[in-house]
Each structure stands twice: as C-alpha cells, then as structure tokens.
C-alpha cells in the first residue's frame, strides 16, 4: 500500500505562507486525522498533495510519485475536497458513470459506491436537489469509485446528520482496516477521536504535532477522578490529609487531579467514608488540542526577536 510523503513543503500566496516547511508521512492501515484552526493550511496541503496547486518549494508524493505522474490517478488516490464540485444538472448515477468512463474504472463500481454511501435509492435524482449531507455522500462515493489505496477527505462529516456521522466513522475505520492510507481533515474533535489512530496538527502552516491520538491525549491531559460522599467536608479533609490535589464542585463532589479511581476508592473504603459516586474523568482530544493551541498562542504572544 502507498503512503503519502510530504517533505519541506511550502506554499506562499502573495508572499504569505499558507504552508510553511511541512514534513510528515501518512501511513497505510490507519486513519490519520488532520487538525488545525481555520486557515492553518490543511486544505492547501491536500491540494498540493493532489497536484491541484504547485508548491513554492518542497515535495509531496504518493507512493514515491507526484500525483500528476500517477497512471490512472483515480484508481490510486480518491479525494473529497469540495462537495459542491458535482454538476447540479446531472443525476448522481450519471455523474459517477462519467467519472468511471473517463478514468477507466469498471462501470460496476458505480452501483457499489452508491450502495456503500447510502445513495442507491436517490441515485436517479439530479444533484442540484441534494441536501448538503447527500452531496457530501456523493463526494465520498466519487472518492471511493476507483477503489483507491489512498483516500484524502476534507471535512467529510460536513452536513451529515447523526446517523451519517456514525456511518462515516465506520466507513473510515473499515477503509483503514483494509490497509488503505486515509487522511481526513476535521474540526470535530469528538469525531476525530472516534475515527483516527494518528494525528497531524497544523498551526499557521506549520506542523505542531505528528502523534498517535492516544499518546497525544495522555501526554497533554492528566486523568482525574470525580468523587462524591454523604459528607463532602469529611471527604475533603480525608483527601487533604493524604496530600491529594482536589477541588470541590458546587454539587458537593470533589475532583481529584492526576489520580485513578482505584486509589481513591481504596482510600475511602479504608477510611470508612461512604461512596455515593466515583468516576474516572475521561481525558478528551478536545482538551488535549486546546492545551496545545493555548501553548502555541502563548508562544506566539512572545515578542519577536529582531
Ligand atoms: N488560492 C489562494 N489564494 C490566496 N490565499 C489562499 C489561497 N488558498 C488558501 N489561501 C490562504 O492560505 C491559508 C490556509 O488556508 P487553508 O484553506 O489551507 O486552511 P485550512 O486549514 O484548510 O482552513 P479551514 O479549516 O478553514 O478549511 C489561509 O490564510 C488562506 O486564506
């Protein structure tokens, strides 16, 4: 299977760097989430990988070759960049048939991807009558049409309803399980955590993190335990006596930072303090991401050296 390799990639628009010296690889067999605030350079990077724009310097290759040098590129690489790209006056089936013919893709793939994306029942309707979510599904169908090894999707969950979001999660997981290389940009942290194994995070055109999702969360967000007893004062005193870093919530609960439920549960049991509630606080990707971007903003706020 093919990987995407980006080396020292830079793109300037009118002297402004949209992408600034990026180096990373996207590996087969996993879903890589591509994160970063608006304007960070995610779409530009994807466009450069797909040969839709020329880099100012550096390279972006797929399986060692520039996209424009690939034979039958749609059979190697499938992409969704803009769901509005399909021609509105065509039906979804005709749109996909035309793509299949011009890219030497077997005609049978059209019905396969229509089924896969849940569009079979509406495939005869003109695309202009489609909702945003249906267009998004059609864009994904087009990306999958050539049964490609490499898949790039820019905000694929855009406009999808909750059922669609669950669907895309399992679709992405399935594509990675088949050994494909999957790069997906998103602003939805909860979703990204649900489908991605690995993360690339951009900030102002630069790479801020290239890390497995789990490691990223564990490194940035400390675990905590939420605990409640019949007597918050007794519980607070017990925690303080044992040197725990705890703070009291409005409902009488205590949040104990950097600890695990087992230890707090054992402590309370041994002290004979009744437990009403004891829960591990899940560290989320959103918290880890906000921690990283806050650190970045702090760094950016430092005065620039001359
Ligand atoms: N064709 C263009 N001409 C001039 N500037 C551009 C062009 N395309 C992108 N930019 C600029 O490059 C920067 C990066 O934009 P890009 O769309 O790649 O970010 P993004 O991370 O995809 O953002 P979003 O999350 O909002 O989609 C932005 O400042 C944008 O204004």
XYZ file of C-alpha atoms in Angstrom, residues 2-11 18-28 30-36 40-50 55 57-65 150-153 181-185 198-212:
73
model
C 1.080 3.562 -0.679
C 1.996 6.241 1.796
C 1.841 9.999 1.400
C 5.197 11.685 1.965
C 5.484 15.426 2.371
C 8.970 16.983 2.617
C 9.788 20.612 3.424
C 6.559 21.635 1.738
C 5.957 25.374 1.497
C 3.247 27.322 -0.312
C -0.141 29.187 3.842
C 2.045 26.091 4.295
C 5.405 26.512 5.947
C 8.080 23.818 5.711
C 5.874 20.809 6.392
C 7.411 17.356 6.670
C 5.307 14.294 7.504
C 4.229 10.878 6.251
C 0.760 9.381 6.235
C 0.951 5.616 6.605
C -1.261 2.830 5.296
C -4.660 3.704 9.794
C -6.815 6.801 9.740
C -4.811 9.991 10.166
C -6.787 12.966 11.425
C -5.690 16.328 10.041
C -6.445 19.084 12.547
C -5.829 22.776 12.918
C -3.983 26.619 9.273
C -3.212 25.203 5.820
C -4.971 21.821 5.798
C -6.838 22.277 2.513
C -3.800 23.846 0.877
C -1.685 20.845 1.903
C -4.273 18.457 0.473
C -4.410 20.439 -2.765
C -0.613 20.278 -3.029
C -0.624 16.504 -2.444
C -3.247 16.171 -5.203
C 4.342 24.173 -4.071
C 9.212 24.665 -2.543
C 9.390 21.124 -1.233
C 7.657 17.960 -2.382
C 4.509 15.948 -1.786
C 4.439 12.417 -3.181
C 2.156 9.396 -3.072
C 3.950 6.055 -3.178
C 7.079 7.974 -4.170
C 5.497 9.785 -7.136
C -5.060 6.329 -0.719
C -8.020 8.456 0.399
C -7.995 12.163 1.298
C -11.174 13.695 2.654
C -3.979 5.163 3.655
C -6.625 7.564 4.938
C -6.117 11.281 5.661
C -9.162 13.150 6.982
C -9.394 16.786 7.991
C -2.947 9.136 14.332
C -2.972 12.943 14.252
C -1.273 15.651 12.260
C -1.926 19.067 13.739
C -1.185 22.279 11.874
C -0.996 25.831 13.159
C -0.336 28.720 10.790
C 1.057 26.424 8.129
C 3.418 24.614 10.478
C 3.334 21.120 11.905
C 2.570 21.300 15.627
C 2.140 17.586 16.274
C 2.554 14.262 14.485
C 1.461 11.676 17.015
C -0.773 8.714 17.809
